[in-house]
XYZ file of C-alpha atoms in Angstrom:
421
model
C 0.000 0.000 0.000
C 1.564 3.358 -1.010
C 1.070 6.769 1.390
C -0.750 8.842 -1.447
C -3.691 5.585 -2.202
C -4.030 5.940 1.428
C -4.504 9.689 1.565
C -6.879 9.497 -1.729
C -9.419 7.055 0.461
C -8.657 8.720 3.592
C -10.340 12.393 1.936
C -12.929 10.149 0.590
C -14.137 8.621 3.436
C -13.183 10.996 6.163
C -14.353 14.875 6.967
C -11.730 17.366 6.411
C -12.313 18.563 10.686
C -10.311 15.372 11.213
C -6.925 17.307 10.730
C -4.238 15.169 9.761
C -0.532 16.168 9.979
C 1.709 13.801 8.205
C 0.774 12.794 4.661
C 2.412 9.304 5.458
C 0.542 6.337 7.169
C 1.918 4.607 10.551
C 3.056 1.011 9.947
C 4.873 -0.577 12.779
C 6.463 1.607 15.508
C 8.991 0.334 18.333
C 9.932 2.302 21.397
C 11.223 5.791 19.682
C 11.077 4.760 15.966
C 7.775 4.519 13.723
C 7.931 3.186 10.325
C 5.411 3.746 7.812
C 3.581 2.152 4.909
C 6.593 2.615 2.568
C 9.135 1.736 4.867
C 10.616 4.761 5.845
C 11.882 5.383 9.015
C 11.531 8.136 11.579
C 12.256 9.192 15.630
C 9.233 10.136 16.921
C 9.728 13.302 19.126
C 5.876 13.729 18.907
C 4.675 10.122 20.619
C 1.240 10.653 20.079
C 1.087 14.007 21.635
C 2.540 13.396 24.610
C 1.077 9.648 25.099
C 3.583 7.684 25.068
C 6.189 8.803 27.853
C 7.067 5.119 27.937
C 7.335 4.872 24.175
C 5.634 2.658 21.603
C 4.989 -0.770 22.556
C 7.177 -1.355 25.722
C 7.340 -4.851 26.050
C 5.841 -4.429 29.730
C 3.326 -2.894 29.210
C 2.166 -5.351 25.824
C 2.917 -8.411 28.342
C 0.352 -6.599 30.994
C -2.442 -5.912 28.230
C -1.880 -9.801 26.857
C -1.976 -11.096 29.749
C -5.298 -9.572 31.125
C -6.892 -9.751 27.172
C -6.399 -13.626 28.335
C -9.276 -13.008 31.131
C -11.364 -10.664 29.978
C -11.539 -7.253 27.979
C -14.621 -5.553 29.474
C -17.603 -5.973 31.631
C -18.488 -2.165 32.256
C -17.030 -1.308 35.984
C -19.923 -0.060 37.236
C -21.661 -3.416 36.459
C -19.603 -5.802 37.227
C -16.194 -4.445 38.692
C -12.959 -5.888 39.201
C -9.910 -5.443 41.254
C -7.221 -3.965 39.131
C -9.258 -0.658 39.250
C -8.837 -0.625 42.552
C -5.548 -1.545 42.644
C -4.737 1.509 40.129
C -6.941 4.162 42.324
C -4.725 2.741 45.114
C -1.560 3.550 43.700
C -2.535 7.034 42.196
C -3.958 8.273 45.385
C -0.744 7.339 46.581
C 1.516 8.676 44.630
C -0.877 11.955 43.230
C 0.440 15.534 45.693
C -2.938 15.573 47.145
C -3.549 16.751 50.853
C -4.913 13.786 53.095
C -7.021 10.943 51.924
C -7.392 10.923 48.282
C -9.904 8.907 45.813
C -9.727 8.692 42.047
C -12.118 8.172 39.447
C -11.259 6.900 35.900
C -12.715 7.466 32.814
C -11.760 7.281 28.522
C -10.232 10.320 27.564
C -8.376 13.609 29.034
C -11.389 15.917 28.176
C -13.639 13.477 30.182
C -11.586 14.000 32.925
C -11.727 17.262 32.655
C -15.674 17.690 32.363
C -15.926 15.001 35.168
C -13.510 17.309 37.225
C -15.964 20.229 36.728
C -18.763 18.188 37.690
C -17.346 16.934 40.853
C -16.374 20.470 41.433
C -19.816 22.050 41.432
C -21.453 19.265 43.100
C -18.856 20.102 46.065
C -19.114 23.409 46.119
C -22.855 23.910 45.052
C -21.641 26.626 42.700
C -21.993 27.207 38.788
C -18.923 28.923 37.859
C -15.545 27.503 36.148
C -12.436 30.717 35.653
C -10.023 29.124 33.289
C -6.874 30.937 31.522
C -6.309 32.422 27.893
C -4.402 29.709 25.884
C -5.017 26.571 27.251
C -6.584 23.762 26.108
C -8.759 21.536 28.017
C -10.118 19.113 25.406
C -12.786 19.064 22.453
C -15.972 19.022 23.558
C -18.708 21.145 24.165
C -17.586 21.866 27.634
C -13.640 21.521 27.525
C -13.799 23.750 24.225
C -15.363 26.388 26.077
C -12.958 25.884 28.778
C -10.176 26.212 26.129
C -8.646 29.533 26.013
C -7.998 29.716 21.986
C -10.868 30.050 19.451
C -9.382 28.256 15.883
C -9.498 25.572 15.623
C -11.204 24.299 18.382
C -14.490 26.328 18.507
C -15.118 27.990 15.735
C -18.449 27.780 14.066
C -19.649 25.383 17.031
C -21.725 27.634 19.499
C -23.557 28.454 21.239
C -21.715 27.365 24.771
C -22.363 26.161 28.146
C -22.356 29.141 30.250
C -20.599 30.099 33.642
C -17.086 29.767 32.049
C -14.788 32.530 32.183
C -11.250 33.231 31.265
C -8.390 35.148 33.235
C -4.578 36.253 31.683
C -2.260 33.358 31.983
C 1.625 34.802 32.987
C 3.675 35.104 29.967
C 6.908 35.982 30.214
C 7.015 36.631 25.736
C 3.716 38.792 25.906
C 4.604 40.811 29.178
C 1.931 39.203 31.168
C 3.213 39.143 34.985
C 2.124 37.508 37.733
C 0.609 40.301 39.085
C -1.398 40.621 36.149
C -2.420 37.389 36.025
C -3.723 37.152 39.424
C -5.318 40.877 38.865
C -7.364 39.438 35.927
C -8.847 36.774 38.355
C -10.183 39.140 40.683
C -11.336 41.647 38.386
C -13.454 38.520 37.126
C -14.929 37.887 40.601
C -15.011 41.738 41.056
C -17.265 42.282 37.226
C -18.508 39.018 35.341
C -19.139 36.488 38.512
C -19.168 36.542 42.085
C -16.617 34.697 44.042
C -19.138 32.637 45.804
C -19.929 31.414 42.781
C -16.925 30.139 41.122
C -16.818 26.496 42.086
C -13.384 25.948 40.990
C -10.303 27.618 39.266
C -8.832 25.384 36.312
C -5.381 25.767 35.016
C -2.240 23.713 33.052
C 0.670 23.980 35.359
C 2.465 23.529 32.060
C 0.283 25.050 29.261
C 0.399 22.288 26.376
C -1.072 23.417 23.709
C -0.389 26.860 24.143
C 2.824 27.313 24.113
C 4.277 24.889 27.213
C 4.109 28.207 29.196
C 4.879 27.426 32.993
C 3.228 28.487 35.822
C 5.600 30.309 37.910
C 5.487 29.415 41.707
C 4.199 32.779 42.730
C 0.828 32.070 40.245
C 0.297 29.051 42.199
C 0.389 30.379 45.041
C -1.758 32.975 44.197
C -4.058 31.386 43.554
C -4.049 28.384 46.070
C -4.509 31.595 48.578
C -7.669 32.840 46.458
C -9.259 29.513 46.572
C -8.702 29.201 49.851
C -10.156 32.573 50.897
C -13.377 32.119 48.779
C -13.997 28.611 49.484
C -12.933 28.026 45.769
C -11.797 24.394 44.497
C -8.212 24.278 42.005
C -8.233 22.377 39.669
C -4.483 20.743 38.018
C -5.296 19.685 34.485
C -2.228 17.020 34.139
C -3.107 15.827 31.308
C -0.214 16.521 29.350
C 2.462 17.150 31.905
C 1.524 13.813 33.856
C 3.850 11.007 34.673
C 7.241 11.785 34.386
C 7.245 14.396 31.453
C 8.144 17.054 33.487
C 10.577 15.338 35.811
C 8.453 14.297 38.429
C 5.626 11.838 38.446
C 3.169 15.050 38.076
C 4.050 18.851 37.234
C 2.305 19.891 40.639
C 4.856 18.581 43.225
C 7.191 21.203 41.847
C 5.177 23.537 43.857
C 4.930 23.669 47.826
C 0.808 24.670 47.083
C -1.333 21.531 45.918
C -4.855 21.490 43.618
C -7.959 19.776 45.278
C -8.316 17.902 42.371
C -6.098 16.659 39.267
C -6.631 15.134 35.772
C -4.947 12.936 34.487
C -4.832 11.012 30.838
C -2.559 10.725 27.981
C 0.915 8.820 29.312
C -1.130 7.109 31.939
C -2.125 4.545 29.452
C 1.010 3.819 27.701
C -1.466 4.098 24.333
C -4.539 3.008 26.062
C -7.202 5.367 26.139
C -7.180 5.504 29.657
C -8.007 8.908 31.735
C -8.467 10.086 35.467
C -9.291 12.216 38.254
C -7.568 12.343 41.759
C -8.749 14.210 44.249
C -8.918 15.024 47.937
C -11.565 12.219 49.293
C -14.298 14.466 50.646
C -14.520 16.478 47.026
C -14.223 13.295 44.992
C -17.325 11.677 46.920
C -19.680 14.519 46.491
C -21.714 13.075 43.544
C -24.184 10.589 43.975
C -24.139 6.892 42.875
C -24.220 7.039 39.335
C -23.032 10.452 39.128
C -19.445 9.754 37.426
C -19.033 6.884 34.955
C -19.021 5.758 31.366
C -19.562 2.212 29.374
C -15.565 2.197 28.949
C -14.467 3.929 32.033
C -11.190 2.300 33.494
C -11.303 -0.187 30.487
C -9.436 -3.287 31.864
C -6.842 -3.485 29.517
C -6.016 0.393 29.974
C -6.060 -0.621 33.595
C -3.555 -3.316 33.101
C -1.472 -1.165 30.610
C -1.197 1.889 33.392
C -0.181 -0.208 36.225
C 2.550 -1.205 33.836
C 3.443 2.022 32.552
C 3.697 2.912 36.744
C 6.211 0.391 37.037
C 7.884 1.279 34.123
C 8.125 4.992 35.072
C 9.459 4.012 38.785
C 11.623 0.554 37.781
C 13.587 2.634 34.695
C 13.798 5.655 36.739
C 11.892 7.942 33.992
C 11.730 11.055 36.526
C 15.417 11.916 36.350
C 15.916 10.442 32.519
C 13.221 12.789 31.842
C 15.460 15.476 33.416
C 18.600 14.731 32.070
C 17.187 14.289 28.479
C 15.821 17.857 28.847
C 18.933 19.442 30.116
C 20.726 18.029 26.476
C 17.771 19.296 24.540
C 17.893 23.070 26.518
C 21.823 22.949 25.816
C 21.793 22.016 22.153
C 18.887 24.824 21.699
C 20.972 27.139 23.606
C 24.609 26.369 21.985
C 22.768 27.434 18.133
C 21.220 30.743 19.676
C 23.612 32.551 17.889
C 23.357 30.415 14.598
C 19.257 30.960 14.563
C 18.312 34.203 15.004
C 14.374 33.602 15.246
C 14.420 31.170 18.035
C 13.756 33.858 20.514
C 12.737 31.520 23.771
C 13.629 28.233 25.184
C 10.717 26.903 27.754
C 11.215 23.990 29.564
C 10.486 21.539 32.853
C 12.335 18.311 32.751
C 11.527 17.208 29.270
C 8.463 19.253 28.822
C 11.047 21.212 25.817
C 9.795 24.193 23.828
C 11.083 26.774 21.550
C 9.568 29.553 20.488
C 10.169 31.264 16.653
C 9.682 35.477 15.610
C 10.258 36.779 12.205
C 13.764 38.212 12.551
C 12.777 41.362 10.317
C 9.855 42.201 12.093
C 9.843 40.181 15.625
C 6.185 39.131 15.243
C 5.830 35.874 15.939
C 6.280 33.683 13.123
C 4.011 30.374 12.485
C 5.730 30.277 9.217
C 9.230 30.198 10.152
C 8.380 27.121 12.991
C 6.165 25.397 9.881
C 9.675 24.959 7.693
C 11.772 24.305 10.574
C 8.972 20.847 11.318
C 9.102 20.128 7.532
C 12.774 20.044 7.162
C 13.153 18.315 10.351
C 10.412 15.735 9.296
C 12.789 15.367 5.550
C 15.341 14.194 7.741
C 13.451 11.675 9.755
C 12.632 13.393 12.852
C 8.852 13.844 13.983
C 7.962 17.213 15.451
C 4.919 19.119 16.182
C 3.850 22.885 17.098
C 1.920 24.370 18.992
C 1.467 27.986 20.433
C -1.882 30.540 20.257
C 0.550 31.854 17.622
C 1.718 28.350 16.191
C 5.207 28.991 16.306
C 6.379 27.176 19.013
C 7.759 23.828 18.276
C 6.908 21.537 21.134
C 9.221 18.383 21.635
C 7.883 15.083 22.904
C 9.947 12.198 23.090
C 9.472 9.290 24.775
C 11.370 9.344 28.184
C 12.962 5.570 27.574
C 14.539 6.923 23.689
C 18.333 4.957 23.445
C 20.654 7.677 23.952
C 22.467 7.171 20.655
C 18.856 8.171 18.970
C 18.338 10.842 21.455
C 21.720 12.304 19.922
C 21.241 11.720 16.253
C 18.016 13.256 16.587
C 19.726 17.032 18.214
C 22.083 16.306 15.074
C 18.981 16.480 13.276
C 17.511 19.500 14.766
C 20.793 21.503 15.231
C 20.960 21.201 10.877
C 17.384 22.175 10.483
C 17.548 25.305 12.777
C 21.347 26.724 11.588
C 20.144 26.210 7.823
């Protein structure tokens, strides 16, 4: 089968609001490395956006998902349950930075989470209202696109929307937005558009993903721990990028001394199961009634079996620190051709949650076009790499955590070429 027959059939038989990338179809894909149709070969740096931490097919976690596909692959958990859901919530309400006793919930997908989040959030508090932050991205449904603080793609032409959602200024050190700022906005929300008694819960990315992999600086956080806390207000982590081991540690939030009452999860938790979550502080979490959270594939079994693997994994190959010390050769190499590439203007990073950020040098507006050529040229030479920014020209870098470090290295060979030419 050759890439363009696919492509023909695939705009056929498929609506054009399915975006699609790459004009080259997946084949066979092992740990860092995805081949596709034609043979080619490339090093993924984009693993699924940001799903597979523990890389493609780690023979763990295919041995865990065999083994239980042996047993059974679903009976609905709130039908007929079974233990390895438990075991999970066990071992995330362990490990999750949550204040005293936690619970968790699991569900299909990251924007579930997040809408389930919200839900358990205004069934807590008894209170409408949702304050989330301009460029982030919460998910794709009616909901989590209103949550989402950028309008194209995600929500154009597809209102009317839910109502009590409002947005705030997220800090941003390339726009001039402070900390102060940021914090102002929130007020002057509670002080004009909503009340502070009713705002059930403040939602944020400690790491924005899509928008740029901004990061929250510890003063936001704090900030806004100490609103919540004076208006009887619930924060919210969305994790669901910057979860298990991307940024270093298992999630973004312990690299704060402030903690969220409740955090999603998804993504890396499922090692490329759909598998997503909530964890939360236990009094918040059991505020709906029976029947209140759920879904026919919530905690599927297999993704179950594939994210207590991808836990060991994470803790058994010591991810945390790889993740840091990959990220430290990534900064450096971005950093040594500074002077080589005059419209890389920032470098953003957490462990390996990597960004770098692209302005017209002639004008120093941000440039969408000049990060679109520097993913082509890199994806010429084999190397997978997506963008992402309100602007689009931030490229965004995504490997998985367990990439051989000879790879790791011809891939910054790569990169270093693409951004000097």
């Amino acid at each position: 089968m050759k890439n363009s027959e696919l492509n023909q059939r695939r705009q056929a038989a498929t609506p054009r609001g399915v975006g699609v990338m790459c004009d080259f179809y997946a084949e066979r894909a092992e740990n860092s490395t995805l081949w596709d149709v034609e043979g080619r070969e490339f090093i993924d740096f984009a693993a699924g956006i940001a799903v597979l931490n523990t890389g493609h097919r780690h023979p763990k976690i295919v041995a865990a998902v065999r083994e239980q596909l042996d047993r059974f692959t679903h009976t609905a958990y709130q039908v007929v349950p079974y233990g390895s859901y438990v075991t999970l919530s066990e071992r995330i309400n362990a490990l999750a930075p949550i204040d005293g006793d936690a619970k968790t919930a699991f569900f299909t997908t990251g924007a579930e989470a997040v809408e389930n989040a919200v839900k358990i959030a205004r069934a807590y508090t008894r209170r409408p209202g949702v304050i989330a932050f301009n460029a982030a991205f919460h998910g794709r449904t009616l909901l989590t696109m209103t949550l989402t603080g950028k309008v194209a793609p995600y929500s154009t032409g597809f209102g009317p929307f839910p109502g009590s959602i409002f947005h705030a200024l997220y800090p941003n050190e390339q726009d001039g937005i402070t900390v102060e700022q940021a914090l102002e906005s929130v007020e002057r929300l509670m002080r004009t558009d909503i009340a502070a008694d009713q705002v059930a819960a403040i939602l944020l990315e400690p790491v924005q993903g899509e928008g740029g992999f901004h990061i929250a600086p510890p003063a936001f956080i704090h900030g806004l721990r100490k609103l919540c806390n004076e208006h009887g207000i619930l924060l919210i982590a969305d994790e669901v990028q910057t979860g298990f081991a991307r940024t270093g540690k298992l999630f973004a939030m312990e690299h704060y001394a402030e903690q969220a009452d409740l955090i999603t999860m998804a993504k890396s938790l499922g090692g490329g199961f759909p598998i997503s979550g909530v964890v939360g502080r236990a009094e918040v979490m059991d505020a709906p009634a029976p029947g209140g959270l759920g879904g026919t594939y919530a905690g599927n079994p297999l993704a179950v079996a594939a994210a207590l693997a991808v836990l060991d994994v994470i803790e058994e190959e010591h991810l945390c620190q790889r993740a840091r010390r990959l990220g430290n050769a990534l900064v450096d190499t971005l950093e040594q051709i500074k002077g080589r590439c005059p419209a890389r203007v920032a470098i953003r990073a957490q462990g390996s949650m990597v960004a770098a950020e692209f302005n017209d040098p002639s004008t120093g507006k941000p440039s969408a076009e000049i990060a679109r050529q520097c993913q082509k040229s890199a994806l010429d030479a084999g190397l997978l790499l997506l963008t992402c920014g309100v602007h689009g020209n931030v490229i965004r870098f995504l490997y998985p955590l367990t990439i051989p470090d000879e790879q790791f290295n011809q891939a910054l060979n790569i990169l270093t070429r693409v951004l000097t030419r």
